[in-house]
Protein backbone atom coordinates (compact mmCIF):
# COMPACT_ATOMS: atom_id res chain seq x y z
CA UNK A 1 0.00 0.00 0.00
CA UNK A 2 1.40 3.37 -1.03
CA UNK A 3 1.37 6.24 1.37
CA UNK A 4 -0.54 9.21 -0.07
CA UNK A 5 0.71 12.70 0.65
CA UNK A 6 -0.23 16.14 -0.61
CA UNK A 7 2.59 17.69 -2.59
CA UNK A 8 2.96 21.29 -3.65
CA UNK A 9 5.51 22.25 -6.28
CA UNK A 10 7.48 24.72 -4.22
CA UNK A 11 11.21 24.99 -3.60
CA UNK A 12 10.96 23.82 0.01
CA UNK A 13 8.64 20.89 -0.59
CA UNK A 14 9.93 17.38 -0.12
CA UNK A 15 8.77 14.06 -1.49
CA UNK A 16 8.56 10.88 0.52
CA UNK A 17 11.45 8.54 -0.27
CA UNK A 18 8.97 5.95 -1.49
CA UNK A 19 7.60 8.22 -4.25
CA UNK A 20 7.92 6.61 -7.65
CA UNK A 21 7.71 8.17 -11.13
CA UNK A 22 4.20 6.75 -11.52
CA UNK A 23 3.09 8.33 -8.24
CA UNK A 24 4.60 11.67 -9.26
CA UNK A 25 2.94 11.54 -12.65
CA UNK A 26 -0.47 11.05 -11.07
CA UNK A 27 0.05 14.10 -8.89
CA UNK A 28 1.54 16.45 -11.49
CA UNK A 29 0.28 15.34 -14.92
CA UNK A 30 -1.41 18.13 -16.84
CA UNK A 31 -3.84 16.79 -19.42
CA UNK A 32 -4.07 19.93 -21.56
CA UNK A 33 -2.26 20.02 -24.88
CA UNK A 34 0.57 22.37 -25.68
CA UNK A 35 -1.75 24.79 -27.54
CA UNK A 36 -4.40 24.77 -24.77
CA UNK A 37 -2.12 25.39 -21.80
CA UNK A 38 -2.74 28.90 -20.47
CA UNK A 39 -0.43 28.84 -17.46
CA UNK A 40 3.27 29.03 -18.29
CA UNK A 41 5.52 26.03 -17.78
CA UNK A 42 8.22 26.39 -15.18
CA UNK A 43 10.74 25.36 -17.84
CA UNK A 44 10.72 24.97 -21.61
CA UNK A 45 13.65 23.01 -23.03
CA UNK A 46 14.49 23.45 -26.70
CA UNK A 47 16.11 20.25 -27.95
CA UNK A 48 15.33 16.69 -26.94
CA UNK A 49 18.82 15.22 -27.14
CA UNK A 50 20.59 13.56 -24.21
CA UNK A 51 21.32 16.88 -22.46
CA UNK A 52 17.80 18.26 -22.88
CA UNK A 53 16.18 15.03 -21.72
CA UNK A 54 18.54 14.77 -18.77
CA UNK A 55 17.58 18.31 -17.72
CA UNK A 56 13.89 17.43 -18.16
CA UNK A 57 14.21 14.37 -15.92
CA UNK A 58 16.00 16.34 -13.22
CA UNK A 59 13.48 19.18 -13.27
CA UNK A 60 10.40 16.96 -13.51
CA UNK A 61 11.67 14.91 -10.56
CA UNK A 62 11.78 18.21 -8.68
CA UNK A 63 8.08 18.69 -9.52
CA UNK A 64 8.62 21.48 -12.02
CA UNK A 65 6.28 21.68 -15.00
CA UNK A 66 8.51 20.95 -17.98
CA UNK A 67 7.99 20.84 -21.72
CA UNK A 68 10.66 19.57 -24.12
CA UNK A 69 10.35 20.83 -27.69
CA UNK A 70 12.27 18.66 -30.13
CA UNK A 71 12.44 18.88 -33.93
CA UNK A 72 13.53 15.22 -34.13
CA UNK A 73 16.82 15.75 -35.95
CA UNK A 74 19.55 14.45 -33.61
CA UNK A 75 23.07 15.28 -34.74
CA UNK A 76 24.34 11.85 -33.70
CA UNK A 77 21.72 9.89 -35.70
CA UNK A 78 24.31 8.48 -38.17
CA UNK A 79 26.51 7.16 -35.32
CA UNK A 80 26.47 3.45 -34.53
CA UNK A 81 26.50 4.08 -30.81
CA UNK A 82 26.75 6.68 -28.08
CA UNK A 83 29.84 6.48 -25.91
CA UNK A 84 31.02 7.54 -22.45
CA UNK A 85 27.61 6.98 -20.87
CA UNK A 86 27.78 5.14 -17.58
CA UNK A 87 26.10 1.76 -18.01
CA UNK A 88 25.04 2.48 -21.61
CA UNK A 89 28.31 2.25 -23.59
CA UNK A 90 27.65 1.88 -27.31
CA UNK A 91 23.86 2.24 -27.09
CA UNK A 92 22.32 3.22 -30.46
CA UNK A 93 21.43 6.95 -30.40
CA UNK A 94 17.73 6.46 -31.21
CA UNK A 95 17.43 3.85 -28.43
CA UNK A 96 19.00 6.30 -25.98
CA UNK A 97 16.56 9.05 -26.97
CA UNK A 98 13.56 6.72 -26.77
CA UNK A 99 14.57 5.65 -23.26
CA UNK A 100 15.23 9.28 -22.26
CA UNK A 101 11.82 10.42 -23.50
CA UNK A 102 10.09 7.60 -21.62
CA UNK A 103 11.95 8.44 -18.42
CA UNK A 104 11.19 12.17 -18.67
CA UNK A 105 7.51 11.50 -19.40
CA UNK A 106 7.41 9.03 -16.52
CA UNK A 107 8.22 11.90 -14.17
CA UNK A 108 5.59 14.16 -15.72
CA UNK A 109 7.55 16.10 -18.34
CA UNK A 110 5.75 16.80 -21.60
CA UNK A 111 7.80 15.93 -24.70
CA UNK A 112 6.54 17.40 -27.97
CA UNK A 113 7.64 17.02 -31.56
CA UNK A 114 7.96 20.69 -32.43
CA UNK A 115 10.37 23.16 -33.99
CA UNK A 116 10.87 26.54 -32.30
CA UNK A 117 10.79 29.33 -34.87
CA UNK A 118 11.22 32.31 -32.54
CA UNK A 119 11.94 33.02 -28.88
CA UNK A 120 11.38 36.26 -26.98
CA UNK A 121 11.19 37.50 -23.41
CA UNK A 122 13.43 37.69 -20.40
CA UNK A 123 13.96 36.10 -17.00
CA UNK A 124 11.78 38.67 -15.22
CA UNK A 125 8.64 38.50 -17.36
CA UNK A 126 9.09 35.00 -18.79
CA UNK A 127 9.70 33.64 -22.25
CA UNK A 128 7.42 33.03 -25.21
CA UNK A 129 8.44 30.42 -27.77
CA UNK A 130 6.68 30.51 -31.11
CA UNK A 131 6.59 27.18 -32.90
CA UNK A 132 6.78 26.75 -36.64
CA UNK A 133 3.06 25.86 -36.73
CA UNK A 134 2.15 29.18 -35.05
CA UNK A 135 1.45 27.75 -31.57
CA UNK A 136 3.10 29.44 -28.61
CA UNK A 137 4.61 28.08 -25.43
CA UNK A 138 5.18 30.20 -22.32
CA UNK A 139 7.77 29.52 -19.66
PDB file of C-alpha atoms in Angstrom:
ATOM      1  CA  UNK A   1       0.000   0.000   0.000  1.00  0.00           C
ATOM      2  CA  UNK A   2       1.397   3.374  -1.029  1.00  0.00           C
ATOM      3  CA  UNK A   3       1.365   6.238   1.375  1.00  0.00           C
ATOM      4  CA  UNK A   4      -0.536   9.210  -0.069  1.00  0.00           C
ATOM      5  CA  UNK A   5       0.714  12.695   0.651  1.00  0.00           C
ATOM      6  CA  UNK A   6      -0.227  16.144  -0.607  1.00  0.00           C
ATOM      7  CA  UNK A   7       2.591  17.685  -2.587  1.00  0.00           C
ATOM      8  CA  UNK A   8       2.957  21.287  -3.654  1.00  0.00           C
ATOM      9  CA  UNK A   9       5.507  22.245  -6.277  1.00  0.00           C
ATOM     10  CA  UNK A  10       7.481  24.723  -4.220  1.00  0.00           C
ATOM     11  CA  UNK A  11      11.215  24.993  -3.595  1.00  0.00           C
ATOM     12  CA  UNK A  12      10.962  23.823   0.005  1.00  0.00           C
ATOM     13  CA  UNK A  13       8.644  20.886  -0.595  1.00  0.00           C
ATOM     14  CA  UNK A  14       9.933  17.379  -0.123  1.00  0.00           C
ATOM     15  CA  UNK A  15       8.766  14.058  -1.493  1.00  0.00           C
ATOM     16  CA  UNK A  16       8.561  10.875   0.523  1.00  0.00           C
ATOM     17  CA  UNK A  17      11.449   8.545  -0.273  1.00  0.00           C
ATOM     18  CA  UNK A  18       8.968   5.952  -1.490  1.00  0.00           C
ATOM     19  CA  UNK A  19       7.601   8.220  -4.249  1.00  0.00           C
ATOM     20  CA  UNK A  20       7.918   6.605  -7.653  1.00  0.00           C
ATOM     21  CA  UNK A  21       7.715   8.173 -11.135  1.00  0.00           C
ATOM     22  CA  UNK A  22       4.203   6.749 -11.522  1.00  0.00           C
ATOM     23  CA  UNK A  23       3.090   8.329  -8.242  1.00  0.00           C
ATOM     24  CA  UNK A  24       4.595  11.666  -9.256  1.00  0.00           C
ATOM     25  CA  UNK A  25       2.944  11.537 -12.646  1.00  0.00           C
ATOM     26  CA  UNK A  26      -0.470  11.052 -11.073  1.00  0.00           C
ATOM     27  CA  UNK A  27       0.053  14.100  -8.895  1.00  0.00           C
ATOM     28  CA  UNK A  28       1.538  16.446 -11.495  1.00  0.00           C
ATOM     29  CA  UNK A  29       0.282  15.343 -14.918  1.00  0.00           C
ATOM     30  CA  UNK A  30      -1.409  18.133 -16.844  1.00  0.00           C
ATOM     31  CA  UNK A  31      -3.840  16.790 -19.420  1.00  0.00           C
ATOM     32  CA  UNK A  32      -4.065  19.925 -21.564  1.00  0.00           C
ATOM     33  CA  UNK A  33      -2.260  20.016 -24.884  1.00  0.00           C
ATOM     34  CA  UNK A  34       0.567  22.371 -25.683  1.00  0.00           C
ATOM     35  CA  UNK A  35      -1.745  24.793 -27.539  1.00  0.00           C
ATOM     36  CA  UNK A  36      -4.398  24.767 -24.772  1.00  0.00           C
ATOM     37  CA  UNK A  37      -2.120  25.394 -21.805  1.00  0.00           C
ATOM     38  CA  UNK A  38      -2.742  28.899 -20.470  1.00  0.00           C
ATOM     39  CA  UNK A  39      -0.427  28.839 -17.456  1.00  0.00           C
ATOM     40  CA  UNK A  40       3.270  29.031 -18.285  1.00  0.00           C
ATOM     41  CA  UNK A  41       5.517  26.033 -17.779  1.00  0.00           C
ATOM     42  CA  UNK A  42       8.217  26.388 -15.181  1.00  0.00           C
ATOM     43  CA  UNK A  43      10.740  25.356 -17.839  1.00  0.00           C
ATOM     44  CA  UNK A  44      10.724  24.968 -21.609  1.00  0.00           C
ATOM     45  CA  UNK A  45      13.655  23.012 -23.032  1.00  0.00           C
ATOM     46  CA  UNK A  46      14.486  23.446 -26.703  1.00  0.00           C
ATOM     47  CA  UNK A  47      16.107  20.254 -27.950  1.00  0.00           C
ATOM     48  CA  UNK A  48      15.333  16.694 -26.939  1.00  0.00           C
ATOM     49  CA  UNK A  49      18.819  15.225 -27.142  1.00  0.00           C
ATOM     50  CA  UNK A  50      20.586  13.560 -24.206  1.00  0.00           C
ATOM     51  CA  UNK A  51      21.325  16.883 -22.458  1.00  0.00           C
ATOM     52  CA  UNK A  52      17.801  18.263 -22.877  1.00  0.00           C
ATOM     53  CA  UNK A  53      16.180  15.033 -21.719  1.00  0.00           C
ATOM     54  CA  UNK A  54      18.544  14.770 -18.765  1.00  0.00           C
ATOM     55  CA  UNK A  55      17.581  18.308 -17.722  1.00  0.00           C
ATOM     56  CA  UNK A  56      13.887  17.431 -18.163  1.00  0.00           C
ATOM     57  CA  UNK A  57      14.207  14.372 -15.918  1.00  0.00           C
ATOM     58  CA  UNK A  58      16.003  16.342 -13.217  1.00  0.00           C
ATOM     59  CA  UNK A  59      13.482  19.183 -13.272  1.00  0.00           C
ATOM     60  CA  UNK A  60      10.404  16.960 -13.507  1.00  0.00           C
ATOM     61  CA  UNK A  61      11.669  14.906 -10.564  1.00  0.00           C
ATOM     62  CA  UNK A  62      11.782  18.214  -8.680  1.00  0.00           C
ATOM     63  CA  UNK A  63       8.077  18.693  -9.521  1.00  0.00           C
ATOM     64  CA  UNK A  64       8.618  21.476 -12.017  1.00  0.00           C
ATOM     65  CA  UNK A  65       6.278  21.682 -15.003  1.00  0.00           C
ATOM     66  CA  UNK A  66       8.515  20.950 -17.980  1.00  0.00           C
ATOM     67  CA  UNK A  67       7.995  20.844 -21.721  1.00  0.00           C
ATOM     68  CA  UNK A  68      10.655  19.566 -24.121  1.00  0.00           C
ATOM     69  CA  UNK A  69      10.354  20.830 -27.690  1.00  0.00           C
ATOM     70  CA  UNK A  70      12.273  18.659 -30.130  1.00  0.00           C
ATOM     71  CA  UNK A  71      12.438  18.876 -33.930  1.00  0.00           C
ATOM     72  CA  UNK A  72      13.533  15.222 -34.134  1.00  0.00           C
ATOM     73  CA  UNK A  73      16.821  15.746 -35.947  1.00  0.00           C
ATOM     74  CA  UNK A  74      19.550  14.453 -33.611  1.00  0.00           C
ATOM     75  CA  UNK A  75      23.075  15.277 -34.739  1.00  0.00           C
ATOM     76  CA  UNK A  76      24.337  11.854 -33.701  1.00  0.00           C
ATOM     77  CA  UNK A  77      21.723   9.893 -35.703  1.00  0.00           C
ATOM     78  CA  UNK A  78      24.306   8.476 -38.173  1.00  0.00           C
ATOM     79  CA  UNK A  79      26.506   7.164 -35.325  1.00  0.00           C
ATOM     80  CA  UNK A  80      26.471   3.452 -34.530  1.00  0.00           C
ATOM     81  CA  UNK A  81      26.501   4.080 -30.814  1.00  0.00           C
ATOM     82  CA  UNK A  82      26.746   6.685 -28.084  1.00  0.00           C
ATOM     83  CA  UNK A  83      29.837   6.481 -25.909  1.00  0.00           C
ATOM     84  CA  UNK A  84      31.018   7.535 -22.454  1.00  0.00           C
ATOM     85  CA  UNK A  85      27.613   6.976 -20.866  1.00  0.00           C
ATOM     86  CA  UNK A  86      27.782   5.142 -17.578  1.00  0.00           C
ATOM     87  CA  UNK A  87      26.100   1.760 -18.010  1.00  0.00           C
ATOM     88  CA  UNK A  88      25.041   2.481 -21.613  1.00  0.00           C
ATOM     89  CA  UNK A  89      28.314   2.251 -23.591  1.00  0.00           C
ATOM     90  CA  UNK A  90      27.651   1.878 -27.309  1.00  0.00           C
ATOM     91  CA  UNK A  91      23.860   2.244 -27.087  1.00  0.00           C
ATOM     92  CA  UNK A  92      22.318   3.216 -30.464  1.00  0.00           C
ATOM     93  CA  UNK A  93      21.431   6.948 -30.401  1.00  0.00           C
ATOM     94  CA  UNK A  94      17.733   6.460 -31.208  1.00  0.00           C
ATOM     95  CA  UNK A  95      17.426   3.855 -28.429  1.00  0.00           C
ATOM     96  CA  UNK A  96      18.999   6.303 -25.975  1.00  0.00           C
ATOM     97  CA  UNK A  97      16.559   9.050 -26.973  1.00  0.00           C
ATOM     98  CA  UNK A  98      13.560   6.715 -26.772  1.00  0.00           C
ATOM     99  CA  UNK A  99      14.573   5.650 -23.262  1.00  0.00           C
ATOM    100  CA  UNK A 100      15.227   9.281 -22.262  1.00  0.00           C
ATOM    101  CA  UNK A 101      11.819  10.418 -23.498  1.00  0.00           C
ATOM    102  CA  UNK A 102      10.092   7.601 -21.624  1.00  0.00           C
ATOM    103  CA  UNK A 103      11.945   8.439 -18.424  1.00  0.00           C
ATOM    104  CA  UNK A 104      11.189  12.172 -18.674  1.00  0.00           C
ATOM    105  CA  UNK A 105       7.508  11.495 -19.405  1.00  0.00           C
ATOM    106  CA  UNK A 106       7.412   9.026 -16.517  1.00  0.00           C
ATOM    107  CA  UNK A 107       8.222  11.898 -14.174  1.00  0.00           C
ATOM    108  CA  UNK A 108       5.588  14.164 -15.725  1.00  0.00           C
ATOM    109  CA  UNK A 109       7.553  16.099 -18.344  1.00  0.00           C
ATOM    110  CA  UNK A 110       5.753  16.804 -21.600  1.00  0.00           C
ATOM    111  CA  UNK A 111       7.800  15.933 -24.696  1.00  0.00           C
ATOM    112  CA  UNK A 112       6.541  17.401 -27.969  1.00  0.00           C
ATOM    113  CA  UNK A 113       7.644  17.016 -31.555  1.00  0.00           C
ATOM    114  CA  UNK A 114       7.960  20.693 -32.435  1.00  0.00           C
ATOM    115  CA  UNK A 115      10.372  23.160 -33.986  1.00  0.00           C
ATOM    116  CA  UNK A 116      10.866  26.536 -32.301  1.00  0.00           C
ATOM    117  CA  UNK A 117      10.791  29.333 -34.869  1.00  0.00           C
ATOM    118  CA  UNK A 118      11.218  32.314 -32.536  1.00  0.00           C
ATOM    119  CA  UNK A 119      11.945  33.020 -28.876  1.00  0.00           C
ATOM    120  CA  UNK A 120      11.380  36.261 -26.982  1.00  0.00           C
ATOM    121  CA  UNK A 121      11.190  37.504 -23.413  1.00  0.00           C
ATOM    122  CA  UNK A 122      13.432  37.694 -20.395  1.00  0.00           C
ATOM    123  CA  UNK A 123      13.962  36.100 -17.005  1.00  0.00           C
ATOM    124  CA  UNK A 124      11.777  38.668 -15.224  1.00  0.00           C
ATOM    125  CA  UNK A 125       8.642  38.497 -17.358  1.00  0.00           C
ATOM    126  CA  UNK A 126       9.086  35.001 -18.790  1.00  0.00           C
ATOM    127  CA  UNK A 127       9.696  33.635 -22.255  1.00  0.00           C
ATOM    128  CA  UNK A 128       7.425  33.027 -25.215  1.00  0.00           C
ATOM    129  CA  UNK A 129       8.443  30.422 -27.765  1.00  0.00           C
ATOM    130  CA  UNK A 130       6.685  30.509 -31.113  1.00  0.00           C
ATOM    131  CA  UNK A 131       6.591  27.176 -32.896  1.00  0.00           C
ATOM    132  CA  UNK A 132       6.779  26.755 -36.644  1.00  0.00           C
ATOM    133  CA  UNK A 133       3.058  25.855 -36.731  1.00  0.00           C
ATOM    134  CA  UNK A 134       2.152  29.178 -35.049  1.00  0.00           C
ATOM    135  CA  UNK A 135       1.450  27.748 -31.568  1.00  0.00           C
ATOM    136  CA  UNK A 136       3.101  29.441 -28.614  1.00  0.00           C
ATOM    137  CA  UNK A 137       4.611  28.077 -25.429  1.00  0.00           C
ATOM    138  CA  UNK A 138       5.183  30.201 -22.319  1.00  0.00           C
ATOM    139  CA  UNK A 139       7.770  29.520 -19.660  1.00  0.00           C
TER     140      UNK A 139
END
